[in-house]
Each structure stands twice: as structure tokens, then as C-alpha cells.
PDB file of C-alpha atoms and ligand atoms in Angstrom:
ATOM      1  CA  UNK T   1      88.634  46.266 196.610  1.00 75.00           C
ATOM      2  CA  UNK T   2      87.286  48.790 199.050  1.00 91.00           C
ATOM      3  CA  UNK T   3      85.334  51.972 198.865  1.00 96.00           C
ATOM      4  CA  UNK T   4      87.187  54.933 200.313  1.00 98.00           C
ATOM      5  CA  UNK T   5      85.806  57.925 202.160  1.00 97.00           C
ATOM      6  CA  UNK T   6      85.763  61.102 200.060  1.00 98.00           C
ATOM      7  CA  UNK T   7      86.812  64.244 201.939  1.00 98.00           C
ATOM      8  CA  UNK T   8      84.436  67.174 201.637  1.00 96.00           C
ATOM      9  CA  UNK T   9      85.095  70.918 201.453  1.00 96.00           C
ATOM     10  CA  UNK T  10      86.175  72.684 203.646  1.00 95.00           C
ATOM     11  CA  UNK T  11      88.165  69.735 205.090  1.00 97.00           C
ATOM     12  CA  UNK T  12      91.714  71.119 205.504  1.00 98.00           C
ATOM     13  CA  UNK T  13      93.228  67.831 204.249  1.00 98.00           C
ATOM     14  CA  UNK T  14      91.988  68.795 200.765  1.00 98.00           C
ATOM     15  CA  UNK T  15      94.627  71.570 200.908  1.00 98.00           C
ATOM     16  CA  UNK T  16      97.538  69.108 201.078  1.00 98.00           C
ATOM     17  CA  UNK T  17     100.025  69.203 198.196  1.00 98.00           C
ATOM     18  CA  UNK T  18     100.534  65.623 196.948  1.00 98.00           C
ATOM     19  CA  UNK T  19     104.012  64.076 196.665  1.00 98.00           C
ATOM     20  CA  UNK T  20     105.308  62.213 193.601  1.00 98.00           C
ATOM     21  CA  UNK T  21     104.699  58.478 193.356  1.00 98.00           C
ATOM     22  CA  UNK T  22     108.111  56.787 193.426  1.00 98.00           C
ATOM     23  CA  UNK T  23     107.257  53.137 194.066  1.00 98.00           C
ATOM     24  CA  UNK T  24     105.005  51.253 191.642  1.00 98.00           C
ATOM     25  CA  UNK T  25     104.087  48.213 193.719  1.00 97.00           C
ATOM     26  CA  UNK T  26     101.079  46.069 194.650  1.00 97.00           C
ATOM     27  CA  UNK T  27      99.982  48.598 197.280  1.00 97.00           C
ATOM     28  CA  UNK T  28      99.809  51.291 194.589  1.00 98.00           C
ATOM     29  CA  UNK T  29      97.769  48.993 192.301  1.00 97.00           C
ATOM     30  CA  UNK T  30      95.365  48.364 195.179  1.00 97.00           C
ATOM     31  CA  UNK T  31      95.044  52.098 195.775  1.00 98.00           C
ATOM     32  CA  UNK T  32      94.251  52.594 192.057  1.00 98.00           C
ATOM     33  CA  UNK T  33      91.574  49.845 192.181  1.00 97.00           C
ATOM     34  CA  UNK T  34      90.021  51.271 195.349  1.00 98.00           C
ATOM     35  CA  UNK T  35      89.929  54.746 193.814  1.00 98.00           C
ATOM     36  CA  UNK T  36      88.181  53.430 190.679  1.00 98.00           C
ATOM     37  CA  UNK T  37      85.622  51.613 192.829  1.00 97.00           C
ATOM     38  CA  UNK T  38      85.049  54.770 194.889  1.00 98.00           C
ATOM     39  CA  UNK T  39      84.780  56.986 191.785  1.00 98.00           C
ATOM     40  CA  UNK T  40      82.331  54.699 189.938  1.00 97.00           C
ATOM     41  CA  UNK T  41      80.188  54.243 193.078  1.00 96.00           C
ATOM     42  CA  UNK T  42      79.983  57.979 193.841  1.00 96.00           C
ATOM     43  CA  UNK T  43      79.276  58.267 190.831  1.00 95.00           C
ATOM     44  CA  UNK T  44      81.965  60.522 189.373  1.00 96.00           C
ATOM     45  CA  UNK T  45      84.088  60.891 186.238  1.00 97.00           C
ATOM     46  CA  UNK T  46      87.365  61.628 187.998  1.00 98.00           C
ATOM     47  CA  UNK T  47      88.972  61.298 191.411  1.00 98.00           C
ATOM     48  CA  UNK T  48      92.290  62.597 192.701  1.00 98.00           C
ATOM     49  CA  UNK T  49      94.136  60.780 195.496  1.00 98.00           C
ATOM     50  CA  UNK T  50      93.975  63.932 197.646  1.00 98.00           C
ATOM     51  CA  UNK T  51      90.189  63.536 197.842  1.00 98.00           C
ATOM     52  CA  UNK T  52      90.557  60.169 199.584  1.00 98.00           C
ATOM     53  CA  UNK T  53      93.263  61.448 201.951  1.00 98.00           C
ATOM     54  CA  UNK T  54      96.119  59.749 200.044  1.00 98.00           C
ATOM     55  CA  UNK T  55      98.667  62.430 199.314  1.00 98.00           C
ATOM     56  CA  UNK T  56     100.447  61.083 196.244  1.00 98.00           C
ATOM     57  CA  UNK T  57     100.233  62.329 192.647  1.00 98.00           C
ATOM     58  CA  UNK T  58      97.623  59.864 191.419  1.00 98.00           C
ATOM     59  CA  UNK T  59      94.417  60.457 189.446  1.00 98.00           C
ATOM     60  CA  UNK T  60      91.769  58.090 188.096  1.00 98.00           C
ATOM     61  CA  UNK T  61      89.295  59.124 185.401  1.00 98.00           C
ATOM     62  CA  UNK T  62      86.634  57.708 183.127  1.00 98.00           C
ATOM     63  CA  UNK T  63      84.803  60.275 181.015  1.00 96.00           C
ATOM     64  CA  UNK T  64      83.272  57.697 178.641  1.00 95.00           C
ATOM     65  CA  UNK T  65      79.506  57.259 178.301  1.00 93.00           C
ATOM     66  CA  UNK T  66      79.594  53.521 178.992  1.00 92.00           C
ATOM     67  CA  UNK T  67      82.047  53.815 181.938  1.00 91.00           C
ATOM     68  CA  UNK T  68      84.397  51.266 180.440  1.00 92.00           C
ATOM     69  CA  UNK T  69      87.415  53.441 179.690  1.00 96.00           C
ATOM     70  CA  UNK T  70      89.327  53.755 182.952  1.00 97.00           C
ATOM     71  CA  UNK T  71      92.387  55.999 182.736  1.00 98.00           C
ATOM     72  CA  UNK T  72      95.134  56.333 185.349  1.00 98.00           C
ATOM     73  CA  UNK T  73      97.444  59.345 185.495  1.00 98.00           C
ATOM     74  CA  UNK T  74     100.386  59.070 187.888  1.00 98.00           C
ATOM     75  CA  UNK T  75     102.772  62.017 188.324  1.00 98.00           C
ATOM     76  CA  UNK T  76     100.923  63.911 185.556  1.00 98.00           C
ATOM     77  CA  UNK T  77     102.354  66.991 183.852  1.00 98.00           C
ATOM     78  CA  UNK T  78     100.765  69.285 181.280  1.00 98.00           C
ATOM     79  CA  UNK T  79     103.185  69.716 178.371  1.00 98.00           C
ATOM     80  CA  UNK T  80     101.132  72.103 176.251  1.00 98.00           C
ATOM     81  CA  UNK T  81      97.802  73.862 176.681  1.00 98.00           C
ATOM     82  CA  UNK T  82      95.786  75.609 173.961  1.00 98.00           C
ATOM     83  CA  UNK T  83      92.585  77.604 173.760  1.00 98.00           C
ATOM     84  CA  UNK T  84      90.132  78.324 176.526  1.00 97.00           C
ATOM     85  CA  UNK T  85      86.713  77.011 177.273  1.00 92.00           C
ATOM     86  CA  UNK T  86      84.233  77.578 180.065  1.00 92.00           C
ATOM     87  CA  UNK T  87      82.164  74.713 181.313  1.00 90.00           C
ATOM     88  CA  UNK T  88      80.085  73.866 184.338  1.00 94.00           C
ATOM     89  CA  UNK T  89      82.105  71.830 186.829  1.00 96.00           C
ATOM     90  CA  UNK T  90      81.193  69.832 189.859  1.00 96.00           C
ATOM     91  CA  UNK T  91      83.332  67.950 192.363  1.00 98.00           C
ATOM     92  CA  UNK T  92      82.800  64.893 194.561  1.00 97.00           C
ATOM     93  CA  UNK T  93      84.346  66.902 197.419  1.00 98.00           C
ATOM     94  CA  UNK T  94      81.845  69.754 196.943  1.00 97.00           C
ATOM     95  CA  UNK T  95      78.631  67.717 196.548  1.00 95.00           C
ATOM     96  CA  UNK T  96      75.648  69.234 194.767  1.00 94.00           C
ATOM     97  CA  UNK T  97      77.471  72.403 193.668  1.00 95.00           C
ATOM     98  CA  UNK T  98      78.110  73.241 190.010  1.00 96.00           C
ATOM     99  CA  UNK T  99      79.624  76.386 188.562  1.00 96.00           C
ATOM    100  CA  UNK T 100      81.458  77.737 185.545  1.00 95.00           C
ATOM    101  CA  UNK T 101      85.251  77.506 185.432  1.00 96.00           C
ATOM    102  CA  UNK T 102      87.570  78.635 182.642  1.00 96.00           C
ATOM    103  CA  UNK T 103      90.142  76.021 181.535  1.00 97.00           C
ATOM    104  CA  UNK T 104      92.450  75.292 178.625  1.00 98.00           C
ATOM    105  CA  UNK T 105      90.452  73.627 175.842  1.00 97.00           C
ATOM    106  CA  UNK T 106      93.161  71.225 174.635  1.00 98.00           C
ATOM    107  CA  UNK T 107      96.115  69.832 176.509  1.00 98.00           C
ATOM    108  CA  UNK T 108      98.957  67.437 175.903  1.00 98.00           C
ATOM    109  CA  UNK T 109      99.817  65.556 179.088  1.00 98.00           C
ATOM    110  CA  UNK T 110     102.583  63.211 180.150  1.00 98.00           C
ATOM    111  CA  UNK T 111     102.054  60.757 182.995  1.00 98.00           C
ATOM    112  CA  UNK T 112     102.870  57.248 184.178  1.00 98.00           C
ATOM    113  CA  UNK T 113     100.494  54.300 184.332  1.00 97.00           C
ATOM    114  CA  UNK T 114     100.081  51.980 187.339  1.00 96.00           C
ATOM    115  CA  UNK T 115     103.189  50.016 186.273  1.00 96.00           C
ATOM    116  CA  UNK T 116     105.326  53.167 185.998  1.00 97.00           C
ATOM    117  CA  UNK T 117     105.356  53.261 182.197  1.00 98.00           C
ATOM    118  CA  UNK T 118     105.501  56.818 180.832  1.00 98.00           C
ATOM    119  CA  UNK T 119     102.923  57.844 178.227  1.00 98.00           C
ATOM    120  CA  UNK T 120     101.791  61.031 176.512  1.00 98.00           C
ATOM    121  CA  UNK T 121      98.236  61.805 175.472  1.00 98.00           C
ATOM    122  CA  UNK T 122      96.245  64.602 173.809  1.00 98.00           C
ATOM    123  CA  UNK T 123      93.024  65.499 175.551  1.00 98.00           C
ATOM    124  CA  UNK T 124      90.180  67.826 174.680  1.00 97.00           C
ATOM    125  CA  UNK T 125      86.569  68.376 175.752  1.00 95.00           C
ATOM    126  CA  UNK T 126      85.517  66.846 179.029  1.00 95.00           C
ATOM    127  CA  UNK T 127      88.724  64.793 179.404  1.00 97.00           C
ATOM    128  CA  UNK T 128      90.893  67.951 179.199  1.00 97.00           C
ATOM    129  CA  UNK T 129      88.711  69.757 181.752  1.00 97.00           C
ATOM    130  CA  UNK T 130      88.628  66.751 184.057  1.00 97.00           C
ATOM    131  CA  UNK T 131      92.403  66.233 184.095  1.00 98.00           C
ATOM    132  CA  UNK T 132      93.009  69.935 184.840  1.00 98.00           C
ATOM    133  CA  UNK T 133      90.420  69.795 187.651  1.00 98.00           C
ATOM    134  CA  UNK T 134      92.019  66.656 189.139  1.00 98.00           C
ATOM    135  CA  UNK T 135      95.547  68.071 188.824  1.00 98.00           C
ATOM    136  CA  UNK T 136      94.382  71.088 190.844  1.00 98.00           C
ATOM    137  CA  UNK T 137      93.369  68.682 193.623  1.00 98.00           C
ATOM    138  CA  UNK T 138      96.953  67.384 193.764  1.00 98.00           C
ATOM    139  CA  UNK T 139      98.051  70.987 194.440  1.00 98.00           C
ATOM    140  CA  UNK T 140      95.463  71.354 197.211  1.00 98.00           C
ATOM    141  CA  UNK T 141      93.244  73.482 195.000  1.00 98.00           C
ATOM    142  CA  UNK T 142      89.475  73.168 194.501  1.00 98.00           C
ATOM    143  CA  UNK T 143      87.253  74.467 191.686  1.00 97.00           C
ATOM    144  CA  UNK T 144      85.449  76.727 194.176  1.00 97.00           C
ATOM    145  CA  UNK T 145      88.741  78.641 194.551  1.00 97.00           C
ATOM    146  CA  UNK T 146      88.052  80.123 191.079  1.00 96.00           C
ATOM    147  CA  UNK T 147      84.730  81.567 192.278  1.00 96.00           C
ATOM    148  CA  UNK T 148      84.160  84.810 194.202  1.00 96.00           C
ATOM    149  CA  UNK T 149      84.675  84.916 197.987  1.00 96.00           C
ATOM    150  CA  UNK T 150      80.960  85.542 198.417  1.00 96.00           C
ATOM    151  CA  UNK T 151      79.975  82.506 196.338  1.00 96.00           C
ATOM    152  CA  UNK T 152      82.510  80.310 198.123  1.00 96.00           C
ATOM    153  CA  UNK T 153      81.181  81.399 201.527  1.00 96.00           C
ATOM    154  CA  UNK T 154      77.609  80.588 200.418  1.00 96.00           C
ATOM    155  CA  UNK T 155      78.737  77.154 199.225  1.00 96.00           C
ATOM    156  CA  UNK T 156      80.512  76.472 202.525  1.00 96.00           C
ATOM    157  CA  UNK T 157      77.369  77.375 204.470  1.00 96.00           C
ATOM    158  CA  UNK T 158      75.119  75.284 202.222  1.00 96.00           C
ATOM    159  CA  UNK T 159      77.360  72.203 202.575  1.00 95.00           C
ATOM    160  CA  UNK T 160      77.461  72.712 206.327  1.00 94.00           C
ATOM    161  CA  UNK T 161      73.651  72.854 206.436  1.00 95.00           C
ATOM    162  CA  UNK T 162      73.355  69.758 204.177  1.00 93.00           C
ATOM    163  CA  UNK T 163      75.723  67.820 206.448  1.00 92.00           C
ATOM    164  CA  UNK T 164      73.749  68.805 209.562  1.00 94.00           C
ATOM    165  CA  UNK T 165      70.500  67.727 207.877  1.00 93.00           C
ATOM    166  CA  UNK T 166      72.048  64.391 206.883  1.00 91.00           C
ATOM    167  CA  UNK T 167      73.312  63.879 210.442  1.00 92.00           C
ATOM    168  CA  UNK T 168      69.941  64.653 212.032  1.00 91.00           C
ATOM    169  CA  UNK T 169      68.171  62.338 209.549  1.00 91.00           C
ATOM    170  CA  UNK T 170      70.635  59.581 210.450  1.00 88.00           C
ATOM    171  CA  UNK T 171      70.031  60.221 214.163  1.00 86.00           C
ATOM    172  CA  UNK T 172      66.255  59.993 213.635  1.00 85.00           C
ATOM    173  CA  UNK T 173      66.663  56.771 211.668  1.00 82.00           C
ATOM    174  CA  UNK T 174      68.768  55.118 214.348  1.00 78.00           C
ATOM    175  CA  UNK T 175      66.403  56.322 217.100  1.00 78.00           C
ATOM    176  CA  UNK T 176      63.526  54.677 215.198  1.00 76.00           C
ATOM    177  CA  UNK T 177      65.361  51.370 215.267  1.00 75.00           C
ATOM    178  CA  UNK T 178      66.237  51.606 218.982  1.00 76.00           C
ATOM    179  CA  UNK T 179      63.688  49.792 221.072  1.00 77.00           C
TER     180      UNK T 179
HETATM  181 NI1  LIG O 201      87.017  67.447 192.253  1.00 90.06          NI
END
């Protein structure tokens, strides 16, 4: 298994619309394993393939407390959606930012597992929110798109500043090791 690099907003590759998975082979299984490793290490509760620059309709999730309930959604579709709820969301591609987003409260979804087998599942609470958030990623959409232009601009600037700070810290660290 390998840890993958997670793209960060405003990387334009996050705007790519993912294509359906058509071949369920060993390479796909490896991609699923690598995405789980990346998600758990981050740590996160969900990861869409788009976020690791793999533009196929593939999502991994684990919203359980003990992190032992991995779920894979390949070529997911929402069959029915009911109610609305607003919760605070975050995203591994928008690190350190959390804001309120309105989503359907309960959904019925159909997807395929890593072997291609079709299944249907009813989701509510965090799982329903998470799947909707991840499915947006597959369309090239981010949760910050639901916020105001002003907020989004502030977030972009903050992330840019954070990245520059990280880079200068890394430069200082490597200079300290250079004799
Ligand atoms: Ni996300």
C-alpha cells in the first residue's frame, strides 16, 4: 500500500469531473487500498478519488468511531433524498477550514463495491452528509462552493498563507541540517 498526495484547494485538478469505473481489476483494488491508507492517515472520514488526482468515480469512507467500518462506493448514484440538515463540514483538500453546509438528511444510494457488485444502502447522519460531500468531489465541486464569494476568497488566502508558512518552516529545517 502507498500513501497518496491529497490535492489542496484551489488546485485546478480538483475541478475535474470523474469518469465511470468500467474495469474492476487488481489495479482498482490497489487504488482502493491506497485511498483507505491515505484517508486513515490524514486522518479523514471520507476521500474521493478526485482528491488524489485519480479521475474515476470512486469514494472510500469510514464514519465509524472505531475506524473499522470501511465502505467503498464505486459509480455511486443517489436514488432518493429526504429532509434537510445543516452541519459543519471540513475537507482534506481544504485543511483547517470548517463551515456549515445544507444537505439532504437521509439518502438511498446505489453503488458498486470493489468487485463490481451492485448494492443499495440507506444512509443518514454523518454517513449521508459524507457521501454527498464526496459525490460533489467527483463532479469537481468543493464544499467551499456553497459559501459566499467573500468567505471563499478569505479561505483561499488563508490556505495560501498556511502553505507559505509550511514551506518556509521546511526551508529553515533543512538549512539547520545543512552543514
Ligand atoms: Ni472533501
